mmCIF file of C-alpha atoms and ligand atoms in Angstrom:
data_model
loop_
_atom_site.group_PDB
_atom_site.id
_atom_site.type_symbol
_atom_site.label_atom_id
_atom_site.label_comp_id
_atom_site.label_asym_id
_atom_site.label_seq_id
_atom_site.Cartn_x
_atom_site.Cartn_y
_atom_site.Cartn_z
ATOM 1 C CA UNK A 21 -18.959 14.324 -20.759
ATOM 2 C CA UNK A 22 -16.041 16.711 -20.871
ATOM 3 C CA UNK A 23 -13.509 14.845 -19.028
ATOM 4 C CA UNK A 24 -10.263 16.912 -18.730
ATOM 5 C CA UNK A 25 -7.782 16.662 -16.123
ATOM 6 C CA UNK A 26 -4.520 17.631 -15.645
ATOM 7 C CA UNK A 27 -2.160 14.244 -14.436
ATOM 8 C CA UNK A 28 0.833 14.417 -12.821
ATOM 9 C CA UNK A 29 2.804 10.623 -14.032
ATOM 10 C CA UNK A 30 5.460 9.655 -11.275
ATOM 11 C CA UNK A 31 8.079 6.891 -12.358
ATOM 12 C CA UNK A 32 10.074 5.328 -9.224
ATOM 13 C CA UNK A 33 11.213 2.036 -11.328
ATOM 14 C CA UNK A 34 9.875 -1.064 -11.115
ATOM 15 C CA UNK A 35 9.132 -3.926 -14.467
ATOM 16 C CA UNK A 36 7.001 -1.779 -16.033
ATOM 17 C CA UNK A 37 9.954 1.128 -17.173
ATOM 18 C CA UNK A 38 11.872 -1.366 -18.986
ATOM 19 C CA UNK A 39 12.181 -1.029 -22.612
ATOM 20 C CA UNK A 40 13.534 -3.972 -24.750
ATOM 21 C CA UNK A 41 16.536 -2.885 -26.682
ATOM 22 C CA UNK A 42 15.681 -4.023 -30.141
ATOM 23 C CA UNK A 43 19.710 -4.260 -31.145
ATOM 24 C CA UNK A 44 20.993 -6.641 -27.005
ATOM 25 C CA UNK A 45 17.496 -7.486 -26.616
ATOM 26 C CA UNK A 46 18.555 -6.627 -23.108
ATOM 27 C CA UNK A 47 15.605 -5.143 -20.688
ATOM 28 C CA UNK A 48 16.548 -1.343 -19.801
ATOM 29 C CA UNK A 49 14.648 1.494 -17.924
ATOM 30 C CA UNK A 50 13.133 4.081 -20.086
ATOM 31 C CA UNK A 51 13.040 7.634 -19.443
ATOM 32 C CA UNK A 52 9.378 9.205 -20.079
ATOM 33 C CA UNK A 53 9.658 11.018 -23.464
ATOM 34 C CA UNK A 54 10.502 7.052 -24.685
ATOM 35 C CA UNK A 55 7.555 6.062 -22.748
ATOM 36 C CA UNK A 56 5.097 8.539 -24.467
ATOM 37 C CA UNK A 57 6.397 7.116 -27.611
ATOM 38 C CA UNK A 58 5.814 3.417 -26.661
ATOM 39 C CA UNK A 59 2.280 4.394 -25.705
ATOM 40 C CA UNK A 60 0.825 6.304 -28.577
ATOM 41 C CA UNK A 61 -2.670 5.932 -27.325
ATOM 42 C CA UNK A 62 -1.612 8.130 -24.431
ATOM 43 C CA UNK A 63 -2.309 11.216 -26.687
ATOM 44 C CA UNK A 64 -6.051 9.904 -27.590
ATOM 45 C CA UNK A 65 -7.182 10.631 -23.721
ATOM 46 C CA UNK A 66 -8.237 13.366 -22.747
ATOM 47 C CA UNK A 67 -6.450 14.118 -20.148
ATOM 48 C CA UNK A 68 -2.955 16.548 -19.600
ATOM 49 C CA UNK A 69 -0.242 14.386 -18.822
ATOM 50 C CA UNK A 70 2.769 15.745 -16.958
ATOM 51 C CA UNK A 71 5.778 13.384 -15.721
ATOM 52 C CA UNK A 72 8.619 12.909 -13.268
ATOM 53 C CA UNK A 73 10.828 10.149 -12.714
ATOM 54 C CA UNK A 74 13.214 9.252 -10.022
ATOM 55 C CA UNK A 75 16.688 10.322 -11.152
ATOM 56 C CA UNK A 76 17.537 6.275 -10.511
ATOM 57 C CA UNK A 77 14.494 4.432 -10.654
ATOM 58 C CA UNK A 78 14.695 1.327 -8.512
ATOM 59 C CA UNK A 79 13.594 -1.747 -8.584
ATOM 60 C CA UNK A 80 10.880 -1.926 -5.247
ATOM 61 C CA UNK A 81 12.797 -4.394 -3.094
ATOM 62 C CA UNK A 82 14.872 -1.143 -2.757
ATOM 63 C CA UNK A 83 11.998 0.791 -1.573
ATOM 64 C CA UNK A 84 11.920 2.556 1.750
ATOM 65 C CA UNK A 85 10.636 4.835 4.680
ATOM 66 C CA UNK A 86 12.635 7.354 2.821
ATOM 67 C CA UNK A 87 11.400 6.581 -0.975
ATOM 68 C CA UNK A 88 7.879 7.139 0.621
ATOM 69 C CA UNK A 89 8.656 10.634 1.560
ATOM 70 C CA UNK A 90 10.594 11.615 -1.604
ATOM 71 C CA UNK A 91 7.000 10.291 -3.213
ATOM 72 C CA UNK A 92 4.889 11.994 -0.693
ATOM 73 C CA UNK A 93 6.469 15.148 -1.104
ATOM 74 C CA UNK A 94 6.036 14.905 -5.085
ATOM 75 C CA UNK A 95 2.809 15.241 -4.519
ATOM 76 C CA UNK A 96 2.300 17.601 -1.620
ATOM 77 C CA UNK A 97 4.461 20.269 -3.724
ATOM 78 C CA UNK A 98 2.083 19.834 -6.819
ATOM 79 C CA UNK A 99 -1.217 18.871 -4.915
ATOM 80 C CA UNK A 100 -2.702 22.105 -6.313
ATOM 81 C CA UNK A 101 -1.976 21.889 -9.408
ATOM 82 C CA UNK A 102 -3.072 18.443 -10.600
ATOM 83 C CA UNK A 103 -6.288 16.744 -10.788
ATOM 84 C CA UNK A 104 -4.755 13.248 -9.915
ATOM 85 C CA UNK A 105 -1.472 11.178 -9.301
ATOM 86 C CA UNK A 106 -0.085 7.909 -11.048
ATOM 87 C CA UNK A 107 2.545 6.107 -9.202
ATOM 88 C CA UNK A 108 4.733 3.843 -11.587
ATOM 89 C CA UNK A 109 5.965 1.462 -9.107
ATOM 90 C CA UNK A 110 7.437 -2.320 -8.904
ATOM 91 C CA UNK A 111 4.775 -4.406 -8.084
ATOM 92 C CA UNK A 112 6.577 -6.554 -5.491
ATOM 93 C CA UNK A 113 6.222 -3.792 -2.513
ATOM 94 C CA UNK A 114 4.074 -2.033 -3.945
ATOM 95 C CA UNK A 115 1.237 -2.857 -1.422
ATOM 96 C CA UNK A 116 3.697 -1.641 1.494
ATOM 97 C CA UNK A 117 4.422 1.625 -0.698
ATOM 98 C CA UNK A 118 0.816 2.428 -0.960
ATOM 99 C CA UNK A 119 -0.061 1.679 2.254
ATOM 100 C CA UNK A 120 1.889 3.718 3.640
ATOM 101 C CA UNK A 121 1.105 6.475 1.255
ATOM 102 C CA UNK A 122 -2.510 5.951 1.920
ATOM 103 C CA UNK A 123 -1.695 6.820 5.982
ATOM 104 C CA UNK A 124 0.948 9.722 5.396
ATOM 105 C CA UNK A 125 -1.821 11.604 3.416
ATOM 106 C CA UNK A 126 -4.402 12.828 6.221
ATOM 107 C CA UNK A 127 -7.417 14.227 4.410
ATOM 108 C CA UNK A 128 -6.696 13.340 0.478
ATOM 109 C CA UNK A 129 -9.215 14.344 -1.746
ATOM 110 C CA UNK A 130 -7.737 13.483 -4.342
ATOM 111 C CA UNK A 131 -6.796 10.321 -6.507
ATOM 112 C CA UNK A 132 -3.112 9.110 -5.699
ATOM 113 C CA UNK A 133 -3.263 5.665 -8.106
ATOM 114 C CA UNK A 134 0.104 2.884 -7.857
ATOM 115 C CA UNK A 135 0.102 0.630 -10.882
ATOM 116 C CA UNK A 136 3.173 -1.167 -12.347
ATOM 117 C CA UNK A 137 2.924 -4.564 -14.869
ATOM 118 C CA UNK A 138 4.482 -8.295 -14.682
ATOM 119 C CA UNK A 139 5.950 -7.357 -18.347
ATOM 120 C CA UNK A 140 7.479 -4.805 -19.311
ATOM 121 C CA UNK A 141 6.142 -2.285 -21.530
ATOM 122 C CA UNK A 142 8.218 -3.223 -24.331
ATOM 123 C CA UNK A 143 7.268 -6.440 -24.589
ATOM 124 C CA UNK A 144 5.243 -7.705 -26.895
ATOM 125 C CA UNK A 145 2.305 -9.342 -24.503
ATOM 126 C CA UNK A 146 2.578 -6.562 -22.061
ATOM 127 C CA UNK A 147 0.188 -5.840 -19.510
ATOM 128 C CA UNK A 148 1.679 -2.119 -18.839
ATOM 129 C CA UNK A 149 -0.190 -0.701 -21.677
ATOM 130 C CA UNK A 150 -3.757 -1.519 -20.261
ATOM 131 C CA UNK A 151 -2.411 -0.737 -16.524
ATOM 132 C CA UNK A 152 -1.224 2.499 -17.602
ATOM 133 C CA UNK A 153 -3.522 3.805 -19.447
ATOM 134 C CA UNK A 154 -7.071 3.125 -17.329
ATOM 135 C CA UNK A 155 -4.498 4.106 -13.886
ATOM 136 C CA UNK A 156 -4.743 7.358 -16.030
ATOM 137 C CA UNK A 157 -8.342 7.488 -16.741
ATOM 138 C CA UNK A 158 -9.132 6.847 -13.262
ATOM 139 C CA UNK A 159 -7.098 9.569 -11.621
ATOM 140 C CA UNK A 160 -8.170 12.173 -14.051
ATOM 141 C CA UNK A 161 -12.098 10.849 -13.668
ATOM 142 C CA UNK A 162 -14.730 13.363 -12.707
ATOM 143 C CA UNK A 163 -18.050 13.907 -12.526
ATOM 144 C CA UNK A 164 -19.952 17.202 -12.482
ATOM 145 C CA UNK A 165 -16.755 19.109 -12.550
ATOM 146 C CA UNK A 166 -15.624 17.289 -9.514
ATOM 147 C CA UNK A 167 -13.269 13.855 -9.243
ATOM 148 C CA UNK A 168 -14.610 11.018 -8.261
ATOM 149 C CA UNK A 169 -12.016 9.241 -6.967
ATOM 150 C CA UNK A 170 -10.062 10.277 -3.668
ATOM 151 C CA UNK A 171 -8.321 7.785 -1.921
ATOM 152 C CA UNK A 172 -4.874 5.842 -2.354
ATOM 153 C CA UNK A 173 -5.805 2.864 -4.906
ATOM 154 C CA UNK A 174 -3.859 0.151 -6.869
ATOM 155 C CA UNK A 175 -4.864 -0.524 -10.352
ATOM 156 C CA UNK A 176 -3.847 -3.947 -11.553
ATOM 157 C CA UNK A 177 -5.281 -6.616 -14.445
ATOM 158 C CA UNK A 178 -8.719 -4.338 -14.216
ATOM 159 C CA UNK A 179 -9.286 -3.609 -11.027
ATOM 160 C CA UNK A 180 -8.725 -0.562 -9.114
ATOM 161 C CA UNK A 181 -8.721 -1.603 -5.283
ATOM 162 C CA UNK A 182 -8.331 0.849 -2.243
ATOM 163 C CA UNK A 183 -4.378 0.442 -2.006
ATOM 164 C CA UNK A 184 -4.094 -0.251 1.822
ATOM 165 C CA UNK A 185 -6.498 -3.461 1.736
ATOM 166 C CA UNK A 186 -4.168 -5.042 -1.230
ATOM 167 C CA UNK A 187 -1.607 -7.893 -0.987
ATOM 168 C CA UNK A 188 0.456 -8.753 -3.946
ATOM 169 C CA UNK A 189 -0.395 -13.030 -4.112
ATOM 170 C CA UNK A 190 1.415 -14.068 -7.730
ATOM 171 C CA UNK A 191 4.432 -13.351 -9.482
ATOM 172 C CA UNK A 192 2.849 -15.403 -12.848
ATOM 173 C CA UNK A 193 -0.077 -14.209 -13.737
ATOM 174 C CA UNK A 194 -1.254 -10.759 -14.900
ATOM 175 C CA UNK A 195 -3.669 -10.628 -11.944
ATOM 176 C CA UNK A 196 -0.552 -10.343 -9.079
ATOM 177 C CA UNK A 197 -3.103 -8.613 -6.315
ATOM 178 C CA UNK A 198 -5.921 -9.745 -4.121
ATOM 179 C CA UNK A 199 -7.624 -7.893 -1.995
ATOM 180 C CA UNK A 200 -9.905 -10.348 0.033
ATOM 181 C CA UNK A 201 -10.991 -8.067 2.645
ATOM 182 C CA UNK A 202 -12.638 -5.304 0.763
ATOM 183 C CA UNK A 203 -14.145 -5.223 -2.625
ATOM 184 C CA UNK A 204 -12.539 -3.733 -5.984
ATOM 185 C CA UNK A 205 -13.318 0.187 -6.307
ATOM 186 C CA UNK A 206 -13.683 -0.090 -9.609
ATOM 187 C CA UNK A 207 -13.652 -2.520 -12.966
ATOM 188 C CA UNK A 208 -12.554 -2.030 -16.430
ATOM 189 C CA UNK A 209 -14.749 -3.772 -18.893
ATOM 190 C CA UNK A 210 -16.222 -2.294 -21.861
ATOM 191 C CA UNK A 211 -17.039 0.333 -19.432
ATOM 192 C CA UNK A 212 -15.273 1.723 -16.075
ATOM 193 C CA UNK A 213 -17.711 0.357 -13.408
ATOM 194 C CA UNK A 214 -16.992 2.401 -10.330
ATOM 195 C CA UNK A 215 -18.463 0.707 -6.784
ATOM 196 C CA UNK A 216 -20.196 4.097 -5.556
ATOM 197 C CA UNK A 217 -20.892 2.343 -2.431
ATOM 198 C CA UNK A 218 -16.997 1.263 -1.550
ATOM 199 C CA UNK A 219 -15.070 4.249 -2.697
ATOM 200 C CA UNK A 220 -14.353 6.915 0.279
ATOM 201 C CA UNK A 221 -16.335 10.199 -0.058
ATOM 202 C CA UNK A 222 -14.143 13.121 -0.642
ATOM 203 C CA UNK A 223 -14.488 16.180 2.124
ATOM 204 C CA UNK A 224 -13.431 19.187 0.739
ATOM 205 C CA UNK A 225 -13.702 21.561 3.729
ATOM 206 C CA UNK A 226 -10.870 19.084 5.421
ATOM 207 C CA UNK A 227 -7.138 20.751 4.935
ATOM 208 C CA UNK A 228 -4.693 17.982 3.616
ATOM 209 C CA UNK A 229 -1.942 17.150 6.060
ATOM 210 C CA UNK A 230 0.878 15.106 4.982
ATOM 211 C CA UNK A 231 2.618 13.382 7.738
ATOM 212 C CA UNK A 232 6.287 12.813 6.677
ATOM 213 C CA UNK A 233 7.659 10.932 10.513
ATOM 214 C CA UNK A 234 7.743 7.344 9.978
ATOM 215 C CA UNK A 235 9.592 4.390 12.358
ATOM 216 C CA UNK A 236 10.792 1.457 10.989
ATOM 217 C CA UNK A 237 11.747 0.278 14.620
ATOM 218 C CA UNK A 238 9.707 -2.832 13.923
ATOM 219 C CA UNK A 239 9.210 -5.997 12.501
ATOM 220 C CA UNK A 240 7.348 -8.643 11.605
ATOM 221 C CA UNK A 241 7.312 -11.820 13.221
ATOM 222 C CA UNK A 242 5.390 -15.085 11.881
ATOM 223 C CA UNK A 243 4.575 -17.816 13.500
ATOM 224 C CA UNK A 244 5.414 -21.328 12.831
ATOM 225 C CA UNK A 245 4.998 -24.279 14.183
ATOM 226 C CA UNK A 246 8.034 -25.270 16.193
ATOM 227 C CA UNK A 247 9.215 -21.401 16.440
ATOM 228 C CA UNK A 248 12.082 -21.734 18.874
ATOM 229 C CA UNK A 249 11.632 -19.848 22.061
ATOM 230 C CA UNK A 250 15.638 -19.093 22.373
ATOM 231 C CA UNK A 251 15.331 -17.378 18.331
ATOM 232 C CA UNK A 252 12.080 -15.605 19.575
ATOM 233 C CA UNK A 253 13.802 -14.385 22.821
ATOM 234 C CA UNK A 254 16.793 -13.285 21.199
ATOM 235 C CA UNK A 255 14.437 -11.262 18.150
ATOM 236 C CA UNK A 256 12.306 -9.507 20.585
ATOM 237 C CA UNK A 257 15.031 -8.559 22.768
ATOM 238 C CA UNK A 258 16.628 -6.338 19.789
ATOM 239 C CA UNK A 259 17.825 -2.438 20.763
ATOM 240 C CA UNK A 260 15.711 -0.170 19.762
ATOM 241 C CA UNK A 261 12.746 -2.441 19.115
ATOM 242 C CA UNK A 262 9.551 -0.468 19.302
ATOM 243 C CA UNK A 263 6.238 -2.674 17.979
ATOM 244 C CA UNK A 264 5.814 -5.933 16.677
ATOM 245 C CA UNK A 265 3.387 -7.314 13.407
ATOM 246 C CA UNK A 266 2.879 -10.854 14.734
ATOM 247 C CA UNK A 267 1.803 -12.932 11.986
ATOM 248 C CA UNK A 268 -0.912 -15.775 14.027
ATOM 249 C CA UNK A 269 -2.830 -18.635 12.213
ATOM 250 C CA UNK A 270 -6.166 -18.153 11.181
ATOM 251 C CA UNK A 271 -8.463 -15.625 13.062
ATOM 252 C CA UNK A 272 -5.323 -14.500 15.395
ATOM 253 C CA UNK A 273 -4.364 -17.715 17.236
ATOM 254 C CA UNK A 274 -1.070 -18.506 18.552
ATOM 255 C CA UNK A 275 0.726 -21.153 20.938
ATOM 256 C CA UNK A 276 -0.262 -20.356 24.403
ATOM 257 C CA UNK A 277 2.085 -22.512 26.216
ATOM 258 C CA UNK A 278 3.487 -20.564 28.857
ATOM 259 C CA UNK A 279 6.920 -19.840 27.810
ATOM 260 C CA UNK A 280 5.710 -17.494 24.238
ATOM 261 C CA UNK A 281 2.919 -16.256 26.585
ATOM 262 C CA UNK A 282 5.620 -14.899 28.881
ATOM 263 C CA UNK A 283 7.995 -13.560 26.054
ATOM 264 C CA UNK A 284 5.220 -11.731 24.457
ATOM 265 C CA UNK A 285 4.081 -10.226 27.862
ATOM 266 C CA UNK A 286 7.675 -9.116 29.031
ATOM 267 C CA UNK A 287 7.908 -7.448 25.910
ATOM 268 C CA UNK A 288 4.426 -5.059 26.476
ATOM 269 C CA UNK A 289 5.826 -4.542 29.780
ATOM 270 C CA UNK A 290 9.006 -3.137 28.110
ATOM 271 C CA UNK A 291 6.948 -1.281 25.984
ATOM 272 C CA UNK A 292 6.745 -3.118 23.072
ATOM 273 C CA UNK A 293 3.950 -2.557 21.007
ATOM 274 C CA UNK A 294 2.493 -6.015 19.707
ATOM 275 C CA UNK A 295 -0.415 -6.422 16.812
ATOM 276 C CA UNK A 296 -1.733 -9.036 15.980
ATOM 277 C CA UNK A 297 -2.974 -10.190 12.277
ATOM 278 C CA UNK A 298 -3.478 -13.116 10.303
ATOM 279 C CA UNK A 299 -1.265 -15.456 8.226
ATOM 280 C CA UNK A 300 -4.759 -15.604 5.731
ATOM 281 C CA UNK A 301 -5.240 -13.555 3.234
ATOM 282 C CA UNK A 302 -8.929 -13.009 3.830
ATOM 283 C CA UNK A 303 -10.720 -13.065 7.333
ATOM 284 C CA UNK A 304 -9.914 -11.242 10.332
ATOM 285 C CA UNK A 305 -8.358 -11.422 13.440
ATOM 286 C CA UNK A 306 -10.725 -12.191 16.545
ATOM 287 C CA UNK A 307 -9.382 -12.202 19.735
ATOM 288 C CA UNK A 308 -10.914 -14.569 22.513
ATOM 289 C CA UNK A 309 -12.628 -16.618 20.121
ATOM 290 C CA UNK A 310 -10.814 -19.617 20.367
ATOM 291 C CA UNK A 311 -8.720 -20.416 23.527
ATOM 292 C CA UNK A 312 -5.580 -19.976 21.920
ATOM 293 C CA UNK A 313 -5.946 -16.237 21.207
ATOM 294 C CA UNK A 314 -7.448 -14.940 24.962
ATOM 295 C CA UNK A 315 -3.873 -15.048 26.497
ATOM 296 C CA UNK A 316 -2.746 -12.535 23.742
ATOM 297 C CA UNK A 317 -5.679 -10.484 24.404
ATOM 298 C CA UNK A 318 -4.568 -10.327 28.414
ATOM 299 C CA UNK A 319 -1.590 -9.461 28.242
ATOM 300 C CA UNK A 320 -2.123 -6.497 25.711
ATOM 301 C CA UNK A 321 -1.818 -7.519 22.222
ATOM 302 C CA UNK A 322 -3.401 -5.229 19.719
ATOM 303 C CA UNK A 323 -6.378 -6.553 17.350
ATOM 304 C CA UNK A 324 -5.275 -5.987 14.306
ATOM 305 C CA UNK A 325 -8.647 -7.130 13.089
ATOM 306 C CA UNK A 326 -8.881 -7.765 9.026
ATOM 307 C CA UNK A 327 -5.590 -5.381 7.886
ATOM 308 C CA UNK A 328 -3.100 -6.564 5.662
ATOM 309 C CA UNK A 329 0.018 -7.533 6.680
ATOM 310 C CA UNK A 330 1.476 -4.772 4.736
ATOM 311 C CA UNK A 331 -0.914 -2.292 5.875
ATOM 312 C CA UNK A 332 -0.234 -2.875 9.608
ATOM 313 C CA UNK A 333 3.737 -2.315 8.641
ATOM 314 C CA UNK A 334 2.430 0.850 7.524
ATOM 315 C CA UNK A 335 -0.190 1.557 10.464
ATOM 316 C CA UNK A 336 2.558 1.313 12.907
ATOM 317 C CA UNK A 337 5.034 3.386 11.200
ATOM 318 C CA UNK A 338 2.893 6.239 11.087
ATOM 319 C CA UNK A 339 1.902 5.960 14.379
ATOM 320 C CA UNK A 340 5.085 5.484 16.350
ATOM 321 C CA UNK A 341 6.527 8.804 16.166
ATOM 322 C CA UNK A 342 3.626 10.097 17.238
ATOM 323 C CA UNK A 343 4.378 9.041 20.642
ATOM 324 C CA UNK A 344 0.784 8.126 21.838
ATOM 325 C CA UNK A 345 0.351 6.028 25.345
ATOM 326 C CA UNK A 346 0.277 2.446 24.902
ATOM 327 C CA UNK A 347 -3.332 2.919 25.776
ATOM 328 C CA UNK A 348 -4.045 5.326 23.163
ATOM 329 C CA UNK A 349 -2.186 3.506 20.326
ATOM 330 C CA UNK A 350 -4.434 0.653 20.744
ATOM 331 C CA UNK A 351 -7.422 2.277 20.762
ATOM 332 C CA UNK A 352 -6.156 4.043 17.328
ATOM 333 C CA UNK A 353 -4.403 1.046 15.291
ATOM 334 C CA UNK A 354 -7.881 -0.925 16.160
ATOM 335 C CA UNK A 355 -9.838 2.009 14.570
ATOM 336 C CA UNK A 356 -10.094 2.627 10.837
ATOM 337 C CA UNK A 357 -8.500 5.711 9.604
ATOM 338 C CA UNK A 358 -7.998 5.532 6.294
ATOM 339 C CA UNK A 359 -10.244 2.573 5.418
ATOM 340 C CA UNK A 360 -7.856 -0.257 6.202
ATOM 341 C CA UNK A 361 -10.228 -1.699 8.201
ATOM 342 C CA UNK A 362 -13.400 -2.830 9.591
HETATM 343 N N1 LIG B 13 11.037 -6.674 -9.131
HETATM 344 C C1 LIG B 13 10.093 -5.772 -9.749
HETATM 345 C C2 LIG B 13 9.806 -4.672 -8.766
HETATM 346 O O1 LIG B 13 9.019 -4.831 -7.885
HETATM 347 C C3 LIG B 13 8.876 -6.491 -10.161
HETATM 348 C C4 LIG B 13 7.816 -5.615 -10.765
HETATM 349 O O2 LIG B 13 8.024 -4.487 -11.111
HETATM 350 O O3 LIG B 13 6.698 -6.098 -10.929
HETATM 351 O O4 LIG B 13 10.392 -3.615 -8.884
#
């Protein structure tokens, strides 16, 4: 199978683009040319690799609404000309990163693949090497002429997963991600074992539209017990507040003593937008299944149903500025658009 695609490599920092200096033995970021050296088996695939790096690659607890666009329009500018993307990017936000990537491109059709490594890739027992190299082999994948793969994923420990269902769970072991909610795309074992049945069909008559507006009026609030109305009250009160990720236990409960009730439901009525997902990191959110969730469902809290935490960050920055009713925004965040959900 001729297998030839043309890759476009995109470094924005993160674990994986340090280098050890054999003289300090000090970790430093590489720039690419050193990276194709580190990685001579780059040059046995088959596949045309082109790169670009961030002129200061960051480490991703520095990543923002604003790093997403400079990303996004990366790949909008050379979406013609390449067969698929590779994201080099910290692991530690990297499920917020590619979440939101996965809702800013409308249409995709094709791959857009984050990956990033615990070690670095000059270390000795790194896992970059593997990450790298099969993120590359999936984005440039095709099959009768055509690629197969067309969605926002996350390749990690050998696993590709569809990138907005993903939650980053250890910062130990090789295998950092989960994603409970929706199977792995794809597996790397002796052979790549794509799940034709999970990955998103690509439609090729559909235009791509890249949606660059996002609002990061918001924030996410978890609940504990003993969470202090005064601290709550004070939170949701804050200027410019527009929607709220409330974190509930188990499948979207919450205290319903009267006093959060009331807090939550002045909010709405000051149109704050309020969705609600799980502490868990599998299961879903059902509202009105246990007594302690139908309060939240009266007064207007969104289902956020099985998303990710990260995800529904995402979700509700891309829908903000779009200025829907508060009617219409829940209709939308509690339908799937880009596969986040069920
Ligand atoms: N702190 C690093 C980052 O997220 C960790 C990593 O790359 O895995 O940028």
């Amino acid at each position: 199978m001729i297998n030839n695609s043309k890759i476009l490599l995109v470094y924005t920092g993160g674990t994986i683009g340090m280098i050890k200096d054999f003289e300090t033995g000090a970790l430093r970021p590489f720039n690419f040319d050193e990276l194709l050296q580190s990685i001579p088996e780059l040059k046995l695939l088959d596949h045309e690799i082109e790169t670009v790096s961030f002129e200061n690659p960051i480490d991703s607890s520095n990543m923002n609404p604003e790093y997403y666009l400079k990303i996004a329009e990366i790949i909008e500018e050379s979406y013609e000309t390449y067969d698929g993307f590779v994201i080099l990017h910290g692991s530690d936000t990297m499920s917020y990163s590619s979440s939101a990537l996965s809702f800013m491109f409308e249409n995709l059709n094709k791959p857009i693949i984050f990956t990033g490594s615990q070690l670095p890739i000059g270390d000795l027992r790194t896992d970059a090497k593997e990450n790298l190299i099969t993120s590359i082999q999936l984005a440039g994948l095709k099959k009768n002429g055509k690629n197969v793969l067309s969605e926002v994923g996350l390749y990690f420990e050998y696993k590709l997963y569809r990138a907005n269902r993903t939650t980053k769970i250890n910062a130990e072991h090789f295998q950092a991600f989960s994603s409970l909610n929706y199977p792995a795309l794809a597996e790397s074992g002796v052979h790549l074992d794509i799940n034709e049945a999970m990955i998103k069909k690509a439609n090729r008559r559909k235009k791509l539209i890249v949606h660059k507006e996002l609002d990061n009026n918001i924030m996410v609030l978890k609940l504990f017990p003993g969470i202090n109305e005064n601290i709550i009250n004070q939170l949701i009160s804050a200027k410019g507040l527009k929607g709220i990720v409330l974190e509930t236990y188990g499948s979207g409960n919450a205290c319903n003593e009267d006093w959060f009730i009331n807090l939550l439901d002045k909010a709405i009525k000051n149109g704050i937008l309020i969705v609600n997902v799980t502490q868990c990191i599998g299961g879903s959110v059902v509202m009105g299944h246990y007594a302690t969730s139908t309060r939240l469902e009266e007064i207007g809290v969104i289902s956020g149903k099985d998303i990710t935490t990260e995800s529904a960050v995402a979700k509700m920055m891309y829908l903000l500025p779009k200025e829907l009713s508060s009617k219409v925004f829940k209709t939308i965040f509690e339908t799937s658009l880009r596969g986040e959900m069920l």
